[in-house]
XYZ file of C-alpha atoms in Angstrom:
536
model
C -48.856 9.004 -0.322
C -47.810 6.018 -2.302
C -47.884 5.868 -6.162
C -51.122 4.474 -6.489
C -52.710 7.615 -4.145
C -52.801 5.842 -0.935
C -51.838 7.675 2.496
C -49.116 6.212 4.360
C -48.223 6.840 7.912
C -45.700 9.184 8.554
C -43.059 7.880 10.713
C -39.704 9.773 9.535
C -38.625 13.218 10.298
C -39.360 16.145 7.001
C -36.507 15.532 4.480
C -35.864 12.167 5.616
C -36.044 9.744 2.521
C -36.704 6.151 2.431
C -36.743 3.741 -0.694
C -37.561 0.187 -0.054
C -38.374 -3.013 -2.368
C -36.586 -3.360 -6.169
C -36.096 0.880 -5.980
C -33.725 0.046 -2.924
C -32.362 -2.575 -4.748
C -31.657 -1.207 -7.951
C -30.027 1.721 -6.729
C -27.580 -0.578 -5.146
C -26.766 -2.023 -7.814
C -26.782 0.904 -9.898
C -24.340 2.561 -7.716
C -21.739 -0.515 -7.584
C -21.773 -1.513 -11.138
C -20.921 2.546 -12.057
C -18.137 2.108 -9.552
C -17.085 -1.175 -11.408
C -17.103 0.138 -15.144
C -15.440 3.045 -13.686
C -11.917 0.541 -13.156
C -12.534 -1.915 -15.134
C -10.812 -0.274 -17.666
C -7.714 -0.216 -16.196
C -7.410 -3.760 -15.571
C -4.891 -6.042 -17.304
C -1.294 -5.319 -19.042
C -3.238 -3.080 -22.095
C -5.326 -1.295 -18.796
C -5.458 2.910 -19.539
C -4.773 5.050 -16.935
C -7.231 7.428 -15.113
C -5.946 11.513 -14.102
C -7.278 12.127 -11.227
C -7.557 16.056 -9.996
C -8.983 17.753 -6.940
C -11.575 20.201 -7.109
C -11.627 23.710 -4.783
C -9.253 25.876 -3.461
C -6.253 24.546 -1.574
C -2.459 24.287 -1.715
C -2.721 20.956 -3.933
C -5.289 22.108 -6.231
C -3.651 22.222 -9.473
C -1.765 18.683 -8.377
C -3.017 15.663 -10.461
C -2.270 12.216 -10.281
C -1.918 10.136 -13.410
C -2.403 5.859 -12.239
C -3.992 2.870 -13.135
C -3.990 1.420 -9.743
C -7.269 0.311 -8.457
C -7.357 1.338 -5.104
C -5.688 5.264 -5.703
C -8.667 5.672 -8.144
C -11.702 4.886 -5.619
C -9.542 6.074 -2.326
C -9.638 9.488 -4.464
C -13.969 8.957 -5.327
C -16.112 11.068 -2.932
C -19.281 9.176 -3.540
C -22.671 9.104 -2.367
C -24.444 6.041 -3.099
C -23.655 3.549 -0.501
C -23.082 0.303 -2.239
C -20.705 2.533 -3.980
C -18.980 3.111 -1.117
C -18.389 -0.768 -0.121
C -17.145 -1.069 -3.585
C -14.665 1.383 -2.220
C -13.685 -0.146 1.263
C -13.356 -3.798 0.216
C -10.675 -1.951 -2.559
C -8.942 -0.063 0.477
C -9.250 -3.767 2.497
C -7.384 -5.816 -0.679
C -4.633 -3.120 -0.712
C -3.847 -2.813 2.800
C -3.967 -7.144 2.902
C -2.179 -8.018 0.026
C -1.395 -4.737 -1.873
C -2.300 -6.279 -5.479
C -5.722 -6.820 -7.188
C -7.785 -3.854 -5.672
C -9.077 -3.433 -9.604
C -10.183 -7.246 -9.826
C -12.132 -7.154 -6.464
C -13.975 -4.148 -7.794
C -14.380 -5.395 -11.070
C -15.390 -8.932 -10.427
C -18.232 -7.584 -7.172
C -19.655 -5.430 -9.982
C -19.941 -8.736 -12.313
C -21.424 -10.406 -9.761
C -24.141 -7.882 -9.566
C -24.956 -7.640 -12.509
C -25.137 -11.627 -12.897
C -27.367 -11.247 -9.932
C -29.723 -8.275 -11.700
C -30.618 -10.892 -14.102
C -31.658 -13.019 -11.723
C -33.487 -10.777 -10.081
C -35.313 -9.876 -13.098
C -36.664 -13.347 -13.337
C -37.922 -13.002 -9.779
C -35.608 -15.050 -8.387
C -35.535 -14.671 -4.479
C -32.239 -13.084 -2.982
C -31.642 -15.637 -0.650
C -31.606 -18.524 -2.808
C -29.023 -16.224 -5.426
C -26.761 -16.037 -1.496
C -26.680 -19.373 -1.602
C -26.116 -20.115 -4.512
C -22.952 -17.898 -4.358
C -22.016 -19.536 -1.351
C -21.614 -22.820 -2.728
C -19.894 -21.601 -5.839
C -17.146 -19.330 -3.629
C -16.661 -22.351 -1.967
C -16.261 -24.487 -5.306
C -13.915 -21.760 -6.525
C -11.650 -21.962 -3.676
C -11.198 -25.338 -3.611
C -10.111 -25.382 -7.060
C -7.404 -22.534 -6.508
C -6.039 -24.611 -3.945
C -5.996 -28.145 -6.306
C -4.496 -25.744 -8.739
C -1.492 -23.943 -6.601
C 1.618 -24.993 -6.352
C 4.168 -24.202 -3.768
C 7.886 -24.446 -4.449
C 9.250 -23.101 -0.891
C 11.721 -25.916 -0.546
C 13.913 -25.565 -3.868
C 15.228 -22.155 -3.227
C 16.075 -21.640 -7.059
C 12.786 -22.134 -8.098
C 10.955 -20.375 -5.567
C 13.491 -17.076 -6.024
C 12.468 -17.570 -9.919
C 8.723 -18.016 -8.318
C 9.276 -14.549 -6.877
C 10.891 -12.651 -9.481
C 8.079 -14.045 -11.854
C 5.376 -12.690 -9.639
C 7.319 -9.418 -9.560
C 6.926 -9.057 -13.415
C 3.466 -10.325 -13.758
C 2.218 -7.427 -11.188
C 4.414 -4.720 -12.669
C 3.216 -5.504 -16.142
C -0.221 -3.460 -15.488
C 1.745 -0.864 -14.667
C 3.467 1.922 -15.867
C 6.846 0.025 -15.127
C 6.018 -2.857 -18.074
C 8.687 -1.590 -20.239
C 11.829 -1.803 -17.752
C 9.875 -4.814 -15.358
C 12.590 -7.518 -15.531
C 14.971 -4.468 -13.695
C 12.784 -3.738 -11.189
C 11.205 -7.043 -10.643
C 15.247 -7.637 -9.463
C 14.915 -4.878 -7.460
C 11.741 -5.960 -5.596
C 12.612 -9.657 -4.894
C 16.333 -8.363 -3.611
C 14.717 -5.795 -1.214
C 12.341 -8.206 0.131
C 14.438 -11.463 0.481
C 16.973 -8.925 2.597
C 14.202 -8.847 5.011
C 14.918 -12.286 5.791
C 11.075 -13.793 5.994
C 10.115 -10.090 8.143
C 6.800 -8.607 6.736
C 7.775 -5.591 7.931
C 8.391 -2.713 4.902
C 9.319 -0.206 7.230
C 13.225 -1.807 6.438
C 12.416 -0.998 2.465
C 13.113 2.857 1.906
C 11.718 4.804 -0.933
C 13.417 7.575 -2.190
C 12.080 9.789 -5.122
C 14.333 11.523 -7.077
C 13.917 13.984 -9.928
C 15.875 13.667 -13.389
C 17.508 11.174 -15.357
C 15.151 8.015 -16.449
C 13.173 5.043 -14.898
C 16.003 2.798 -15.744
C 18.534 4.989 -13.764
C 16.587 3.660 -10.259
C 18.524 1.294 -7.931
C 18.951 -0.602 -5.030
C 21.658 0.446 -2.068
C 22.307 -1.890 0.339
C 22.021 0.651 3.631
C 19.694 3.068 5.287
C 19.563 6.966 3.328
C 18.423 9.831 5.339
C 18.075 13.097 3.323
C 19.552 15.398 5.748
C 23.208 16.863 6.141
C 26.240 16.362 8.689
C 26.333 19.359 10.527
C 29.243 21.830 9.772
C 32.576 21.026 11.834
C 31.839 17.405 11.988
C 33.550 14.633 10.403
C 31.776 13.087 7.143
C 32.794 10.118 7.297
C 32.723 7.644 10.449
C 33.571 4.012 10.869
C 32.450 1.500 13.270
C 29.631 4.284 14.265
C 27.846 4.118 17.666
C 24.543 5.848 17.285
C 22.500 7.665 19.482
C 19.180 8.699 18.713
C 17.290 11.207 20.852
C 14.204 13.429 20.681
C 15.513 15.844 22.813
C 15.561 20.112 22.771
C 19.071 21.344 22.506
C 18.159 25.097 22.407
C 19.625 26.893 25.628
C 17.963 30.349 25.114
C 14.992 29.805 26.088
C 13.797 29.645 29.602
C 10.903 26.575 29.552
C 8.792 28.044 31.791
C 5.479 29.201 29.823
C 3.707 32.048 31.736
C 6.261 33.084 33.712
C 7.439 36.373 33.963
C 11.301 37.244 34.883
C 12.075 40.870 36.056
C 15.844 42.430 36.201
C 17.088 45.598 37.455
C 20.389 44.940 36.042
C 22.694 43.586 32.673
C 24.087 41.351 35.218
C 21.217 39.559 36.111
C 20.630 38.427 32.450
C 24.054 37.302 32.096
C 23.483 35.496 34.983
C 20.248 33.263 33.112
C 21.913 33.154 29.988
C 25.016 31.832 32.110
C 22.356 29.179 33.758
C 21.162 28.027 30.545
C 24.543 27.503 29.293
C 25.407 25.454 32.278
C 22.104 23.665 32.123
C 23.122 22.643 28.043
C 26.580 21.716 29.194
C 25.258 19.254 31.785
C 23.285 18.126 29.328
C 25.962 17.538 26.751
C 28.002 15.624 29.705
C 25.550 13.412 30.191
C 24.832 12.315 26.617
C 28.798 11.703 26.532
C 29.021 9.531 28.760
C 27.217 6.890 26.757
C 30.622 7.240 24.398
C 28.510 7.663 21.132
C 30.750 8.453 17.868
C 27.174 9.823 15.846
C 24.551 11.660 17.595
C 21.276 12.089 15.459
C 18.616 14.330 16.794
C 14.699 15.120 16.624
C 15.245 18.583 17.274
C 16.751 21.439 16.895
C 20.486 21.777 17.543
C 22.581 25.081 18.597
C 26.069 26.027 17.698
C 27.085 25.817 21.429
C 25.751 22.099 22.559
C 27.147 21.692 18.658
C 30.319 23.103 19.437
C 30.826 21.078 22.537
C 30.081 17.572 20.643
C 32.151 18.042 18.195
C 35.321 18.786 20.742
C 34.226 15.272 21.606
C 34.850 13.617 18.071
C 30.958 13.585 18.068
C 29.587 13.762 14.419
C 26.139 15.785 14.851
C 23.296 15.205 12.463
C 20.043 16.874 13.495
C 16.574 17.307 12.556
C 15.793 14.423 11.310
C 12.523 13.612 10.314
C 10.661 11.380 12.917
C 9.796 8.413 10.087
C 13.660 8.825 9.456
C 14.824 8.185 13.022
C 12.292 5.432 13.479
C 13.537 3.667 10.894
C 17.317 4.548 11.785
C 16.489 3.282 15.412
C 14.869 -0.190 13.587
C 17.729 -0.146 11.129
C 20.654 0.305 13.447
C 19.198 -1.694 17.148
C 18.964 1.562 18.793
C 16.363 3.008 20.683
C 14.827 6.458 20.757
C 16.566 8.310 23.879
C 15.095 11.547 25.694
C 16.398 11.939 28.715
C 20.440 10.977 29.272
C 20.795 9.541 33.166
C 21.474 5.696 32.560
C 25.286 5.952 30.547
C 25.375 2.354 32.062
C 22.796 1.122 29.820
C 24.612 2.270 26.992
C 25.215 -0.733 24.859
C 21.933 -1.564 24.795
C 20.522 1.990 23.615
C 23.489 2.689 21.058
C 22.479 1.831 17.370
C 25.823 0.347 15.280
C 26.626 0.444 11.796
C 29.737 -0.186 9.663
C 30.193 3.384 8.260
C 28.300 6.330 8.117
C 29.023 8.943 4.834
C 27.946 12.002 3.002
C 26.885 11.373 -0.440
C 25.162 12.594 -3.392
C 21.768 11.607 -5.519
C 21.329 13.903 -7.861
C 22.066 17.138 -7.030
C 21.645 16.347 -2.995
C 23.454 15.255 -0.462
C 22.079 12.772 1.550
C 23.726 10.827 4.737
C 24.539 6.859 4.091
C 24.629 4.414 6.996
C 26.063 0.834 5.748
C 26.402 -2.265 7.208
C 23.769 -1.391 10.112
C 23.103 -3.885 12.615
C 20.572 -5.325 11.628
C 21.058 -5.663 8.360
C 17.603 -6.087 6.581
C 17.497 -2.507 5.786
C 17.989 -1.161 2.635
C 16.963 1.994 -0.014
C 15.753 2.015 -3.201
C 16.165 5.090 -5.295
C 13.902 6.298 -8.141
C 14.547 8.323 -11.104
C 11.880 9.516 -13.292
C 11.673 12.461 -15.587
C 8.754 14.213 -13.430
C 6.787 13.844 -9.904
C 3.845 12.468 -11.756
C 5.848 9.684 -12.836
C 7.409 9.290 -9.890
C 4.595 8.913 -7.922
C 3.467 5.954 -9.917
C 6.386 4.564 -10.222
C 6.628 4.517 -6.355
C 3.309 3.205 -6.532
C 3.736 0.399 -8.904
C 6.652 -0.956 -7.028
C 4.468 -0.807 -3.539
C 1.971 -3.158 -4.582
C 5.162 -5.867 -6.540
C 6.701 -5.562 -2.529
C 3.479 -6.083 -0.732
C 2.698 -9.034 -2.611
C 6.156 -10.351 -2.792
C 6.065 -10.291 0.968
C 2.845 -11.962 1.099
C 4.181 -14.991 -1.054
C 7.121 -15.249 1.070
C 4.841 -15.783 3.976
C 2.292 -17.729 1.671
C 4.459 -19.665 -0.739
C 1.945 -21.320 -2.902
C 1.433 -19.886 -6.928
C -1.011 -20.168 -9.830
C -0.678 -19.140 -13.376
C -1.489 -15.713 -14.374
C -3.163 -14.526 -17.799
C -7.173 -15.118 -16.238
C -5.760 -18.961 -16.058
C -7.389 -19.154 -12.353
C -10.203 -17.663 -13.589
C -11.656 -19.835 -16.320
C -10.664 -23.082 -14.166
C -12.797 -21.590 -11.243
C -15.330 -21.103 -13.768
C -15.500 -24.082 -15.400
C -15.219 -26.005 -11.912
C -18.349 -24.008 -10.761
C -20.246 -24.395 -14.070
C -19.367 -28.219 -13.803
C -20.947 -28.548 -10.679
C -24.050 -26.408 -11.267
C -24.969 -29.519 -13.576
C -25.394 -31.805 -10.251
C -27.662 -28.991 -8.730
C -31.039 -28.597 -8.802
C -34.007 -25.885 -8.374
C -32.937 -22.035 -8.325
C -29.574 -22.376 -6.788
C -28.071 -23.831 -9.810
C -28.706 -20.759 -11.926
C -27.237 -18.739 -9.295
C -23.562 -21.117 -9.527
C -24.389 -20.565 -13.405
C -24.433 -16.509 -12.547
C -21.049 -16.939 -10.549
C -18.888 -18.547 -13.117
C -20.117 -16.299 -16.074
C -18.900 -13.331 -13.351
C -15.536 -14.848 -13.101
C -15.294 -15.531 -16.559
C -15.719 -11.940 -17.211
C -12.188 -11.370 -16.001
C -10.677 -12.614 -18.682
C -12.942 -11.008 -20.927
C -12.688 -7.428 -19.743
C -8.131 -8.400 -20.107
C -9.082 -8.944 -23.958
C -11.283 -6.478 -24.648
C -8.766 -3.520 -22.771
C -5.914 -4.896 -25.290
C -8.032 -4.279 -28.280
C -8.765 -7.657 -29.059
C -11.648 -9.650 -29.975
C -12.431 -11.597 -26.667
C -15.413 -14.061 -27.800
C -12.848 -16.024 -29.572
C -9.727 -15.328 -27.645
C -12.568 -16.846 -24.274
C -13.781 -19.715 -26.541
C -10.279 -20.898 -27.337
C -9.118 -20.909 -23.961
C -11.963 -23.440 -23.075
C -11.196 -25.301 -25.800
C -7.328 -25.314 -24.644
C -8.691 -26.147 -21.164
C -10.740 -29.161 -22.085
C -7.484 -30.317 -23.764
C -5.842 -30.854 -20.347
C -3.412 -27.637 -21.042
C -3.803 -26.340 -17.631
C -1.158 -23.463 -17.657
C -2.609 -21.634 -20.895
C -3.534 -18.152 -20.597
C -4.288 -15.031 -22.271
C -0.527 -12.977 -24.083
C -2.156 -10.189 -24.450
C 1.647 -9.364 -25.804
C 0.371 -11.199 -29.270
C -3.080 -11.394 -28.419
C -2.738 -15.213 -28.225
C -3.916 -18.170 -25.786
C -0.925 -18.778 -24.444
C 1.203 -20.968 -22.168
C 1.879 -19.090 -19.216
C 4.927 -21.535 -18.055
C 6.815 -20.394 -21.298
C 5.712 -16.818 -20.405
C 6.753 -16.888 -16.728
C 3.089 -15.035 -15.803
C 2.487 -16.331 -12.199
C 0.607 -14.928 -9.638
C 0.354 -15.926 -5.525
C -2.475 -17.631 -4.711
C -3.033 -15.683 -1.543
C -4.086 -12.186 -3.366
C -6.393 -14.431 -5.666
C -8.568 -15.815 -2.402
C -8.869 -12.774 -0.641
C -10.065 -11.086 -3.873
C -12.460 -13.626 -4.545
C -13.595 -13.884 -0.697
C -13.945 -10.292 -0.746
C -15.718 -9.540 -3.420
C -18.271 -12.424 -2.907
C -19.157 -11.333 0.731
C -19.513 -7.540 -1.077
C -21.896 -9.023 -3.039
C -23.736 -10.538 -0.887
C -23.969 -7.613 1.903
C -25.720 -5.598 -1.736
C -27.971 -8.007 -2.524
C -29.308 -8.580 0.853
C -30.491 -4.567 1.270
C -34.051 -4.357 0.515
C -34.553 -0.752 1.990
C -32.195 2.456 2.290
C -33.173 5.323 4.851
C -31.499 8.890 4.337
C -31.737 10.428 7.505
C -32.764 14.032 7.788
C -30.222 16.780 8.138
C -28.817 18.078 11.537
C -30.107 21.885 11.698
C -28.184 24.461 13.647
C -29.901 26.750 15.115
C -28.891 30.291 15.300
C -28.994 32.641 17.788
């Protein structure tokens, strides 16, 4: 029965739901824009930070994580609503693409929304507030490309490009204070990769005590393990081996099988076997003439024994992301069984020198000068995991998008500059366009304005006039002013180095507007009925 007492036809299952029309609708947007104000908060270089902590039992129950990033807050939501939820994924999408600006896409898909509430409210017709949006996206893009600037030829400027894009993405993060050091940090890391997206080559290692300033950059591969006992810690010229291989003799690998004796003999006769079958082994994996063998597995003071009588230096159970990236590191590959010693400069990893050293209070194993020498570590010191943790986040998303402006050289100024000249450059044009579809270009510039806004008003200052004198800077010609939310000033962002890449900007804006649009097409939401077990 409908709300004015009429019987409907039944067609779903009992406790199926269905809500259809402006309900349908508004829950949509009710569930995005909630995901929206959620973040928004956190945007900018004055954003707050969220703590985030599990509920239920379990082994990390009493861990919380303390961030501002975007995309750790919503990855961490368990939400229901299901506009929410695309909220979520196009977050996940702009962090795994570019790494940066997972709280803008939110933030500005929850603007347009709301934008498009209003219209909706003066029974304007979806379709006409799509295309409306269309044209505007496509007005918006064009003027971040008039606007971008790429500097890929001059190397000076385009390192100064980098290390400029470095601080204006740390500065929303917790790593503000000490950015210039670890915007140095990012851009060397990255420009060792030698135009390679791959961050596999970039290590990460967290490490307990002293302060954030204390982190650095080692030119070399770290794995936290130790040289085994016996061996030599220190080895020039290495030739690596790497293998994922068992070297445990005592066990016969036959699962299942029974083995009767009658005598003491008879075991010392499989034990002798097994020893055999290990020395074999060992044989074989010397003939490829390696000077380091690093191991998967287990290793056992016999097949130990008998590689270090060979000037072997043994190093074993090393994690499998470790060897992968010693393999990558070093041009060797991954070796489990030992009966080609003639393809053994092709398997064999090099490196300069491998060597016991200490972070901390641990002792880790060095490898410099590797073959390919694009690898490298960066170490972090922080006062507590928490801070760790963001601080290894922080410096994640300043690599990602330094890599992505090394493949996509071309910048724009920072400080909502982008922003207001998108939305002026879409407000411009809805002048020239008539009927319905000019409102909704209207709707799409006030959206991107609120960017800007929502900067000023997480610093704590009063953004009506902060927003009105950037358009009247704007008008002026001034095109690289922008909000310092350091004085709480329109600034210029060339004297203030705030640049940004142009590539996370249109996939944010792409993003969010096709978000958007998938909401404000849904006109009906069915909630299936639950799956009943039946018991026996």
């Amino acid at each position: 029965m409908d709300f004015v007492g009429n019987v409907l036809p039944k067609v779903l299952k009992d406790e199926a739901s269905e809500d259809k029309g402006e309900y349908a609708r508004l829950q949509s947007f009710v569930g995005a824009i909630a995901v929206a104000d959620l973040v928004k908060t956190t945007l900018g270089p004055k954003g707050m930070d969220k703590i985030l902590r599990p509920t239920g039992a379990g082994p990390n129950q009493d861990h919380i994580t303390v961030t501002n990033d975007g995309a750790t807050i919503l990855k961490s939501m368990y939400v229901d609503n299901p506009a929410a939820k695309i909220l979520i994924e196009i977050s996940k999408t702009q962090d795994e693409e570019v790494g940066d600006g997972t709280t803008t896409v939110a933030v500005l898909a929850g603007e347009l929304l709301r934008q498009g509430e209003k219209l909706i409210q003066q029974k304007i017709h979806p379709q006409h507030i799509i295309a409306g949006w269309r044209i505007a996206r496509d007005i918006a893009l064009k003027k971040l490309n008039e606007i971008a600037v790429d500097n890929s030829q001059n190397l000076n400027e385009f390192h100064e490009d980098l290390l400029k894009i470095a601080r204006t993405t740390l500065s929303s993060k917790l790593l503000l204070q000490d950015r210039d050091h670890f915007a140095k940090l990012a851009v060397d890391a990255v420009l060792r990769l030698k135009g390679s997206s791959n961050l596999e080559y970039i290590q990460v290692i967290k490490q307990a005590g002293g302060s954030i300033r204390d982190s650095y950059l080692d030119e070399g591969f770290i794995l936290k393990k130790q040289i085994t006992i016996g061996c030599s810690r220190r080895v020039e010229n290495a030739r690596i081996l790497v293998a994922n291989t068992a070297m445990d003799y005592d066990k016969i690998k036959i699962y299942g099988t029974k083995v009767k004796v009658n005598s003491m003999e008879k075991v010392a006769e499989i034990e002798a076997a097994e020893k055999q079958k290990m020395k074999d082994k060992v044989d074989k994996i010397v003939k490829y003439q390696p000077t380091v063998f690093i191991n998967r597995q287990l290793i056992y003071n016999y097949p130990e024994q008998l590689l270090a009588d060979h000037k072997i230096t043994v190093i074993e159970h090393a994690d499998f992301e470790g060897m992968e990236r010693i393999a990558a590191a070093t041009g060797a590959e991954i070796l489990s069984t030992f009966d080609a010693p003639e393809r053994g400069p092709q398997v064999l990893g090099h490196c300069d020198l491998i060597e016991e050293i200490m972070i901390g209070e641990d002792k880790v194993i060095k490898f410099s000068g590797c073959k390919r020498n694009e690898a490298c570590t960066i170490i972090l010191r922080g006062a507590s995991s928490h801070i760790l943790d963001e601080v290894e986040r922080s410096l994640h998303d300043a690599l990602c998008v330094l890599v992505t402006t090394v493949k996509n050289s071309r910048v724009v100024w920072g400080g909502g500059n982008t922003e207001m000249q998108m939305a002026a450059a879409c407000e411009q044009y809805a002048k020239t366009v008539a009927g319905k579809q000019g409102l909704a270009i209207e709707a799409y510039a006030k959206a991107l304005r609120q960017i800007p806004t929502i900067i000023c008003d997480n610093g704590g200052y009063d953004s009506a006039e902060l927003i009105q004198n950037f358009k009247v800077e704007l008008e002026k010609g001034k095109k690289d002013v922008g909000l310092d939310m350091s004085k709480g000033i329109v600034g210029s962002m060339s004297d203030l180095g705030v640049k940004e890449c142009l590539r996370v900007k249109e996939q944010a804006l792409s993003a969010a507007s096709e978000a958007a649009e998938l909401i404000m097409r849904v006109d009906d939401i069915v909630k299936c009925a639950p799956r009943k077990r039946d018991r026996a």
